[in-house]
């Protein structure tokens, strides 16, 4: 019955009338403004997707409701059927163009269907799609070498996985094996995955099921906006020491954190926090793990990795999303000494290091370098953040603007003094923005933070268009 009800809701949403709805006829879309009546003009873009003759939104929604997990959700009142993408733009079934300011959850870094990445994937797929790491293949070795070259210190050994969750699971296991201790410290509001150990390390009730989760302690989150100590990172770090002293034997396996919390609402850790926390954890025998699944791979602009912004070098780094530009791939990078612990037994991952995935990852690194996308993330991200702060001055509902590069968050509140989450309002604004041609994400514990994580080829013109659209959408509240 629940599945049937879910199917009906999706179908009703898919068939509901409304502007920018993908069930409009091709002729109607062609006659209407590309990004909705009354909307600002979208920047020009020299690409027209081929005509789409596949299943329409109603049919796709029906199949999704019938055959896919009922836990899946979508952002909009009327779901989009996205069928094509090119660089920072997406296209629906009627060829309507949308500016993608979410990047598939901070995943698409080079741009949708970047020709260099596609060429690497196709060329490798023509040779061999899968062999197994039991045989030699240069694709995995070449990518590992290129990835290691991007790491500081002695972080030179790479283990490939299929996702960020897998990478974090492996990192936590390595820390426990290497130290001989079990306790892990993570941060409240952090998100690290939805498997056994990573769900334990995740510290948001929204993402935690009632299953056994042991040996993890959640320390005070160094949140400059909502935290008790503002931007004083060292004061927050004292809770790490208290957690070690009062919650463990005095010895821990490790500490895992993001430098900027992604799912948690683009929360930058207070300055000075990680150096102090790392020092305390290492004195207690633990390893320091940097979760770079969202903040890594040039997205912050100022550095290639998020943790570099706090001036630390972790013992283990995990990554996924951006390193594949949409291809499923994750990785754990650590030191040769720490890596040896996995030789005590047999460790194996069937698809970790798949030649197609690693060829794509290697191409991503080359594109980032060739097109100076880290520099672009810094320049355009700084420009966009300045524009968002100007919007904050105009709209009281914007409580905070934060983040670095093209990893930005805009928190909506109904009361700036009380910081009351604007949960209903953000959904309205997102729908209005979608109708005008801009797709953004949302996150945060209360679901009231815009997550602006576009492909790193995003331009100042794109930023101006997004700001205009957001301004109009906020004015409709």
Coordinates of C-alpha atoms in Angstrom, one line a residue:
X1 CA 0.0 0.0 0.0
X2 CA 2.8 2.4 0.8
X3 CA 4.5 1.7 -2.5
X4 CA 1.2 2.3 -4.3
X5 CA 0.7 5.6 -2.5
X6 CA 4.2 6.6 -3.3
X7 CA 3.6 5.8 -7.0
X8 CA 0.4 7.8 -7.0
X9 CA 2.1 10.8 -5.4
X10 CA 4.9 10.7 -8.0
X11 CA 2.5 10.4 -10.8
X12 CA 0.4 13.3 -9.5
X13 CA 3.5 15.4 -9.2
X14 CA 4.7 14.4 -12.6
X15 CA 1.4 15.3 -14.3
X16 CA 0.6 18.4 -12.3
X17 CA 0.3 21.6 -14.5
X18 CA 2.9 24.3 -14.1
X19 CA 5.5 26.4 -15.7
X20 CA 8.9 24.7 -16.5
X21 CA 7.1 21.3 -16.3
X22 CA 8.7 18.6 -18.5
X23 CA 5.3 17.3 -19.7
X24 CA 4.9 20.4 -21.8
X25 CA 4.9 19.8 -25.5
X26 CA 8.1 20.5 -27.5
X27 CA 6.3 23.2 -29.4
X28 CA 5.2 24.9 -26.1
X29 CA 8.7 24.8 -24.8
X30 CA 10.1 26.2 -28.0
X31 CA 7.7 29.1 -27.9
X32 CA 8.3 29.9 -24.2
X33 CA 11.4 31.6 -22.7
X34 CA 14.1 29.0 -22.3
X35 CA 14.2 29.4 -18.5
X36 CA 10.6 30.4 -17.7
X37 CA 8.4 33.4 -18.2
X38 CA 9.6 36.5 -16.5
X39 CA 13.0 35.0 -15.6
X40 CA 16.4 36.7 -16.3
X41 CA 18.1 35.7 -19.5
X42 CA 20.3 32.7 -19.2
X43 CA 23.9 33.1 -20.4
X44 CA 24.3 31.9 -24.0
X45 CA 25.7 28.4 -24.5
X46 CA 26.8 26.8 -27.8
X47 CA 25.2 23.4 -27.5
X48 CA 21.8 22.0 -28.4
X49 CA 20.9 18.5 -27.2
X50 CA 19.7 16.0 -29.7
X51 CA 15.9 15.4 -29.7
X52 CA 14.8 13.1 -27.0
X53 CA 12.4 10.2 -27.8
X54 CA 12.7 8.2 -24.7
X55 CA 10.2 7.6 -21.8
X56 CA 8.5 10.8 -20.6
X57 CA 8.5 12.0 -17.0
X58 CA 5.2 10.3 -16.0
X59 CA 6.4 6.9 -17.2
X60 CA 9.8 7.3 -15.5
X61 CA 8.1 8.4 -12.3
X62 CA 5.8 5.4 -12.4
X63 CA 8.6 2.9 -12.9
X64 CA 10.7 4.5 -10.2
X65 CA 7.9 4.3 -7.7
X66 CA 7.1 0.7 -8.7
X67 CA 10.6 -0.8 -9.0
X68 CA 13.1 1.4 -7.0
X69 CA 13.5 1.8 -3.3
X70 CA 10.7 3.9 -1.6
X71 CA 13.5 5.7 0.3
X72 CA 14.4 7.6 -2.8
X73 CA 13.3 11.2 -2.9
X74 CA 13.4 14.2 -5.2
X75 CA 13.7 18.0 -4.5
X76 CA 10.9 19.4 -6.5
X77 CA 7.1 19.5 -6.5
X78 CA 7.2 18.3 -10.1
X79 CA 10.2 16.1 -10.6
X80 CA 12.6 16.7 -13.5
X81 CA 13.5 14.1 -16.1
X82 CA 17.1 15.0 -16.9
X83 CA 18.2 13.4 -20.1
X84 CA 21.3 15.3 -21.3
X85 CA 24.1 17.4 -19.9
X86 CA 27.0 19.5 -21.1
X87 CA 29.5 21.2 -18.9
X88 CA 27.6 23.4 -16.3
X89 CA 24.2 22.8 -17.9
X90 CA 21.5 20.1 -17.8
X91 CA 18.6 19.5 -20.2
X92 CA 15.2 18.0 -19.6
X93 CA 13.1 15.8 -21.9
X94 CA 11.9 18.8 -23.8
X95 CA 15.3 20.3 -24.3
X96 CA 14.9 23.0 -21.7
X97 CA 18.2 24.1 -20.3
X98 CA 19.0 24.4 -16.6
X99 CA 22.1 25.9 -14.9
X100 CA 23.4 23.1 -12.6
X101 CA 24.6 24.8 -9.4
X102 CA 24.6 21.4 -7.5
X103 CA 26.9 19.4 -9.7
X104 CA 25.3 16.0 -8.9
X105 CA 26.0 16.6 -5.1
X106 CA 29.5 18.1 -5.6
X107 CA 30.5 15.3 -7.9
X108 CA 30.8 16.8 -11.4
X109 CA 33.9 18.9 -11.2
X110 CA 35.2 19.2 -14.9
X111 CA 31.7 19.6 -16.3
X112 CA 29.0 17.2 -17.6
X113 CA 30.2 15.0 -20.4
X114 CA 33.6 16.8 -20.6
X115 CA 35.0 15.6 -24.0
X116 CA 38.5 14.7 -22.5
X117 CA 37.0 12.6 -19.8
X118 CA 34.5 10.9 -22.2
X119 CA 37.3 10.2 -24.6
X120 CA 39.4 8.5 -21.9
X121 CA 36.4 6.4 -20.8
X122 CA 35.5 5.3 -24.3
X123 CA 39.0 4.5 -25.3
X124 CA 39.6 2.4 -22.2
X125 CA 36.2 0.7 -22.6
X126 CA 37.1 -0.3 -26.1
X127 CA 40.3 -2.0 -24.9
X128 CA 39.1 -3.7 -21.7
X129 CA 36.4 -2.8 -19.3
X130 CA 37.4 -5.0 -16.4
X131 CA 40.2 -7.3 -15.6
X132 CA 40.8 -7.4 -11.8
X133 CA 43.8 -6.2 -9.8
X134 CA 45.1 -9.7 -9.8
X135 CA 46.5 -8.8 -13.2
X136 CA 48.6 -5.8 -14.1
X137 CA 47.0 -2.9 -16.0
X138 CA 48.6 0.5 -16.5
X139 CA 45.4 2.5 -16.0
X140 CA 45.2 1.9 -12.2
X141 CA 48.9 2.5 -11.7
X142 CA 49.0 5.7 -13.8
X143 CA 46.1 7.2 -11.9
X144 CA 47.5 6.2 -8.5
X145 CA 50.8 7.8 -9.4
X146 CA 49.1 11.0 -10.5
X147 CA 46.9 11.1 -7.4
X148 CA 49.8 10.5 -5.1
X149 CA 51.6 13.5 -6.7
X150 CA 48.7 15.7 -5.5
X151 CA 49.2 14.6 -1.8
X152 CA 51.4 16.3 0.8
X153 CA 54.0 14.6 3.0
X154 CA 54.3 10.8 2.8
X155 CA 50.7 10.2 1.6
X156 CA 51.8 8.0 -1.3
X157 CA 49.9 4.7 -1.2
X158 CA 46.4 4.5 -2.8
X159 CA 43.6 2.0 -2.3
X160 CA 40.7 2.3 -4.7
X161 CA 37.1 1.8 -3.8
X162 CA 33.8 2.4 -5.5
X163 CA 32.4 5.2 -3.3
X164 CA 33.0 7.6 -0.5
X165 CA 31.2 5.3 1.9
X166 CA 33.5 2.5 1.0
X167 CA 36.6 4.7 1.3
X168 CA 35.6 5.8 4.8
X169 CA 34.8 2.3 5.9
X170 CA 38.3 1.2 4.8
X171 CA 39.9 4.2 6.4
X172 CA 38.3 3.5 9.8
X173 CA 39.3 -0.2 9.6
X174 CA 42.9 0.8 8.8
X175 CA 43.0 3.1 11.8
X176 CA 41.8 0.5 14.1
X177 CA 44.1 -2.2 12.8
X178 CA 47.2 0.1 12.8
X179 CA 46.7 1.5 16.3
X180 CA 45.3 -1.6 17.9
X181 CA 42.6 0.6 19.5
X182 CA 38.9 0.7 18.7
X183 CA 37.5 4.1 19.6
X184 CA 36.9 6.7 16.8
X185 CA 36.1 10.3 17.4
X186 CA 34.0 12.2 14.8
X187 CA 32.2 15.5 14.8
X188 CA 28.5 16.2 15.4
X189 CA 26.8 17.2 12.2
X190 CA 29.3 15.3 10.1
X191 CA 28.4 12.8 7.4
X192 CA 30.7 10.0 6.4
X193 CA 28.5 7.3 4.7
X194 CA 25.7 4.8 5.2
X195 CA 27.4 1.5 5.9
X196 CA 28.2 -0.1 9.2
X197 CA 31.2 1.9 10.6
X198 CA 30.5 5.1 8.6
X199 CA 26.9 5.3 9.9
X200 CA 28.4 5.2 13.3
X201 CA 30.8 8.0 12.5
X202 CA 27.9 10.0 10.9
X203 CA 26.4 12.3 13.5
X204 CA 23.0 13.3 12.2
X205 CA 19.9 11.4 13.3
X206 CA 18.4 12.0 9.8
X207 CA 21.0 9.5 8.4
X208 CA 21.2 6.9 11.1
X209 CA 19.2 3.7 11.4
X210 CA 18.6 1.8 14.6
X211 CA 21.4 -0.7 14.1
X212 CA 24.5 -1.5 16.2
X213 CA 27.0 1.3 16.0
X214 CA 29.8 1.0 18.5
X215 CA 33.1 2.6 19.4
X216 CA 32.4 6.1 18.1
X217 CA 32.3 9.3 20.1
X218 CA 30.9 12.5 18.6
X219 CA 32.7 15.7 19.7
X220 CA 31.4 19.3 19.7
X221 CA 31.1 20.7 16.2
X222 CA 33.3 23.7 15.6
X223 CA 30.5 25.6 13.8
X224 CA 31.2 29.3 13.5
X225 CA 27.5 30.1 12.9
X226 CA 25.6 28.0 15.4
X227 CA 28.4 26.9 17.7
X228 CA 28.9 28.2 21.3
X229 CA 32.4 29.6 20.7
X230 CA 31.9 31.3 17.3
X231 CA 35.1 31.1 15.3
X232 CA 37.5 30.1 18.1
X233 CA 38.6 26.7 16.9
X234 CA 40.9 26.0 19.8
X235 CA 38.0 26.3 22.3
X236 CA 36.0 23.7 20.4
X237 CA 39.0 21.4 20.2
X238 CA 39.0 21.1 24.0
X239 CA 36.0 18.8 23.7
X240 CA 38.3 16.4 21.8
X241 CA 40.5 16.1 24.9
X242 CA 37.6 15.7 27.2
X243 CA 36.1 13.0 25.0
X244 CA 39.4 11.1 25.1
X245 CA 39.7 11.6 28.9
X246 CA 36.2 10.8 29.9
X247 CA 34.8 8.6 27.0
X248 CA 37.7 6.3 26.2
X249 CA 40.5 4.4 27.8
X250 CA 42.7 7.4 27.0
X251 CA 43.8 5.8 23.8
X252 CA 41.9 6.0 20.5
X253 CA 42.1 4.6 17.0
X254 CA 41.5 7.8 15.1
X255 CA 39.6 11.0 14.4
X256 CA 37.6 11.6 11.2
X257 CA 36.3 14.9 9.9
X258 CA 35.6 16.9 6.9
X259 CA 37.3 20.3 6.6
X260 CA 34.0 21.7 5.3
X261 CA 30.9 19.6 6.2
X262 CA 29.0 19.0 3.0
X263 CA 25.7 17.2 3.9
X264 CA 25.8 19.1 7.2
X265 CA 25.2 22.3 5.3
X266 CA 28.6 23.5 4.0
X267 CA 29.9 24.2 7.5
X268 CA 33.5 25.4 7.6
X269 CA 35.3 24.2 10.7
X270 CA 36.4 27.1 12.9
X271 CA 39.9 28.4 12.1
X272 CA 42.6 26.6 14.1
X273 CA 40.4 23.7 15.0
X274 CA 42.1 20.9 13.0
X275 CA 45.7 21.6 14.2
X276 CA 44.6 21.5 17.8
X277 CA 42.4 18.4 17.3
X278 CA 45.1 16.5 15.4
X279 CA 47.6 17.1 18.1
X280 CA 45.3 15.8 20.8
X281 CA 44.3 12.7 18.8
X282 CA 47.9 11.8 17.9
X283 CA 49.0 12.2 21.6
X284 CA 46.3 9.6 22.4
X285 CA 47.8 7.2 19.8
X286 CA 45.2 7.8 17.1
X287 CA 45.4 8.5 13.4
X288 CA 43.8 11.6 11.7
X289 CA 41.5 10.9 8.8
X290 CA 40.5 13.7 6.4
X291 CA 37.2 13.0 4.6
X292 CA 37.7 14.9 1.3
X293 CA 34.7 13.3 -0.5
X294 CA 33.1 16.7 -1.1
X295 CA 35.7 19.3 -0.1
X296 CA 38.6 17.8 -2.1
X297 CA 39.7 17.8 -5.7
X298 CA 40.2 21.6 -6.2
X299 CA 36.7 22.5 -5.2
X300 CA 37.7 25.0 -2.5
X301 CA 39.8 26.9 -4.9
X302 CA 42.5 28.1 -2.5
X303 CA 43.8 24.5 -2.1
X304 CA 43.5 21.2 -3.9
X305 CA 42.3 19.5 -0.6
X306 CA 40.1 21.0 2.0
X307 CA 42.3 20.0 4.9
X308 CA 45.1 22.1 3.5
X309 CA 43.1 25.2 4.3
X310 CA 43.7 24.4 8.0
X311 CA 47.4 23.8 7.6
X312 CA 47.4 20.1 8.6
X313 CA 48.6 16.9 7.0
X314 CA 46.4 13.9 7.8
X315 CA 47.5 10.3 8.2
X316 CA 44.8 9.0 5.9
X317 CA 42.8 10.9 3.2
X318 CA 39.5 9.6 1.7
X319 CA 37.9 10.9 -1.5
X320 CA 35.3 10.1 -4.1
X321 CA 32.8 12.2 -6.1
X322 CA 34.9 14.8 -7.8
X323 CA 37.8 12.4 -8.6
X324 CA 35.6 10.6 -11.1
X325 CA 33.5 13.5 -12.5
X326 CA 30.5 11.2 -12.2
X327 CA 32.1 7.8 -12.6
X328 CA 31.7 5.7 -9.5
X329 CA 35.2 5.7 -7.8
X330 CA 36.6 6.4 -4.4
X331 CA 40.0 6.2 -2.9
X332 CA 42.0 6.0 0.4
X333 CA 45.4 7.5 0.4
X334 CA 47.8 6.8 3.3
X335 CA 51.5 6.3 4.1
X336 CA 53.5 3.2 3.2
X337 CA 53.9 2.3 6.8
X338 CA 50.2 2.5 7.7
X339 CA 49.3 0.7 4.4
X340 CA 51.2 -2.4 5.5
X341 CA 48.5 -3.3 8.0
X342 CA 46.3 -4.7 5.2
X343 CA 48.9 -7.3 4.5
X344 CA 48.1 -9.1 7.8
X345 CA 45.1 -10.7 6.0
X346 CA 43.8 -10.6 2.5
X347 CA 42.2 -7.3 1.5
X348 CA 40.5 -7.2 -1.9
X349 CA 38.0 -5.0 -3.8
X350 CA 36.7 -6.5 -7.0
X351 CA 35.9 -3.2 -8.7
X352 CA 38.3 -0.9 -6.8
X353 CA 40.7 0.2 -9.5
X354 CA 38.6 -0.7 -12.4
X355 CA 40.4 0.4 -15.6
X356 CA 37.5 2.4 -17.0
X357 CA 37.0 4.2 -13.7
X358 CA 40.7 4.9 -13.1
X359 CA 41.2 6.1 -16.7
X360 CA 38.4 8.6 -16.1
X361 CA 39.9 9.7 -12.8
X362 CA 43.3 10.3 -14.5
X363 CA 41.6 12.3 -17.2
X364 CA 39.9 14.4 -14.5
X365 CA 43.3 15.4 -13.0
X366 CA 44.6 16.3 -16.4
X367 CA 41.6 18.5 -17.2
X368 CA 41.8 20.2 -13.8
X369 CA 45.4 21.1 -14.6
X370 CA 44.9 22.0 -18.3
X371 CA 41.9 24.2 -17.8
X372 CA 43.1 25.8 -14.5
X373 CA 39.8 24.8 -12.8
X374 CA 41.2 25.2 -9.3
X375 CA 42.0 28.8 -10.1
X376 CA 38.6 29.2 -11.6
X377 CA 36.9 27.8 -8.5
X378 CA 38.8 30.4 -6.4
X379 CA 38.1 33.4 -8.7
X380 CA 34.5 32.6 -9.5
X381 CA 33.7 31.2 -6.0
X382 CA 35.0 34.4 -4.4
X383 CA 32.9 36.5 -6.8
X384 CA 29.8 34.4 -6.2
X385 CA 30.2 34.5 -2.4
X386 CA 30.5 38.3 -2.5
X387 CA 27.3 38.4 -4.5
X388 CA 25.6 36.1 -2.1
X389 CA 26.6 38.3 0.8
X390 CA 25.1 41.3 -1.0
X391 CA 21.9 39.3 -1.4
X392 CA 22.1 38.6 2.4
X393 CA 22.0 42.4 3.0
X394 CA 18.8 42.6 0.9
X395 CA 16.9 39.6 2.3
X396 CA 16.6 39.0 6.0
X397 CA 15.7 35.4 5.5
X398 CA 19.4 34.7 4.6
X399 CA 21.1 34.1 8.0
X400 CA 24.5 33.0 6.8
X401 CA 26.7 32.7 3.7
X402 CA 29.7 30.5 4.0
X403 CA 32.1 28.1 2.3
X404 CA 35.1 28.5 0.0
X405 CA 35.6 28.3 -3.7
X406 CA 32.7 26.5 -5.3
X407 CA 31.6 24.8 -2.1
X408 CA 29.2 27.4 -0.8
X409 CA 26.3 27.4 1.6
X410 CA 23.4 29.8 2.1
X411 CA 21.4 29.2 5.3
X412 CA 17.8 30.5 5.4
X413 CA 16.2 31.4 8.7
X414 CA 12.9 33.0 9.6
X415 CA 14.5 34.9 12.5
X416 CA 18.1 36.0 12.4
X417 CA 18.5 36.4 16.1
X418 CA 17.0 33.0 17.0
X419 CA 18.4 31.4 13.8
X420 CA 15.1 29.6 13.3
X421 CA 15.5 27.2 10.3
X422 CA 13.4 28.3 7.3
X423 CA 12.5 24.7 6.2
X424 CA 9.3 25.3 4.3
X425 CA 10.6 28.5 2.7
X426 CA 13.7 26.9 1.2
X427 CA 11.5 24.4 -0.6
X428 CA 9.4 27.2 -2.1
X429 CA 12.6 29.1 -3.2
X430 CA 14.1 26.0 -4.8
X431 CA 10.9 25.3 -6.8
X432 CA 10.8 29.0 -8.0
X433 CA 14.5 28.8 -9.0
X434 CA 14.0 25.6 -10.9
X435 CA 11.1 27.1 -12.8
X436 CA 13.5 29.9 -13.8
X437 CA 16.2 27.5 -14.9
X438 CA 18.6 27.1 -11.9
X439 CA 19.1 23.9 -9.9
X440 CA 20.6 24.1 -6.5
X441 CA 21.0 21.5 -3.7
X442 CA 20.0 21.7 0.0
X443 CA 21.3 20.2 3.2
X444 CA 22.1 20.9 6.8
X445 CA 20.6 19.2 9.8
X446 CA 17.4 21.2 9.4
X447 CA 17.3 21.0 5.6
X448 CA 17.4 24.8 5.4
X449 CA 20.8 25.4 3.7
X450 CA 21.3 25.9 -0.1
X451 CA 24.3 23.8 -1.2
X452 CA 26.0 25.6 -4.1
X453 CA 28.4 23.1 -5.5
X454 CA 28.5 23.5 -9.3
X455 CA 31.0 22.1 -11.8
X456 CA 34.3 24.0 -11.5
X457 CA 33.8 25.4 -15.0
X458 CA 31.1 27.7 -13.6
X459 CA 31.5 31.3 -14.8
X460 CA 30.9 34.8 -13.4
X461 CA 28.1 35.1 -16.0
X462 CA 26.5 31.9 -14.5
X463 CA 27.0 33.4 -11.1
X464 CA 25.2 36.6 -12.1
X465 CA 22.3 34.7 -13.6
X466 CA 22.0 32.5 -10.5
X467 CA 22.0 35.5 -8.2
X468 CA 19.3 37.2 -10.2
X469 CA 17.1 34.1 -10.1
X470 CA 17.7 33.6 -6.4
X471 CA 16.8 37.3 -5.7
X472 CA 13.5 37.0 -7.6
X473 CA 12.7 33.7 -5.9
X474 CA 13.4 35.1 -2.4
X475 CA 11.3 38.1 -3.2
X476 CA 8.3 35.8 -3.8
X477 CA 8.2 34.6 -0.2

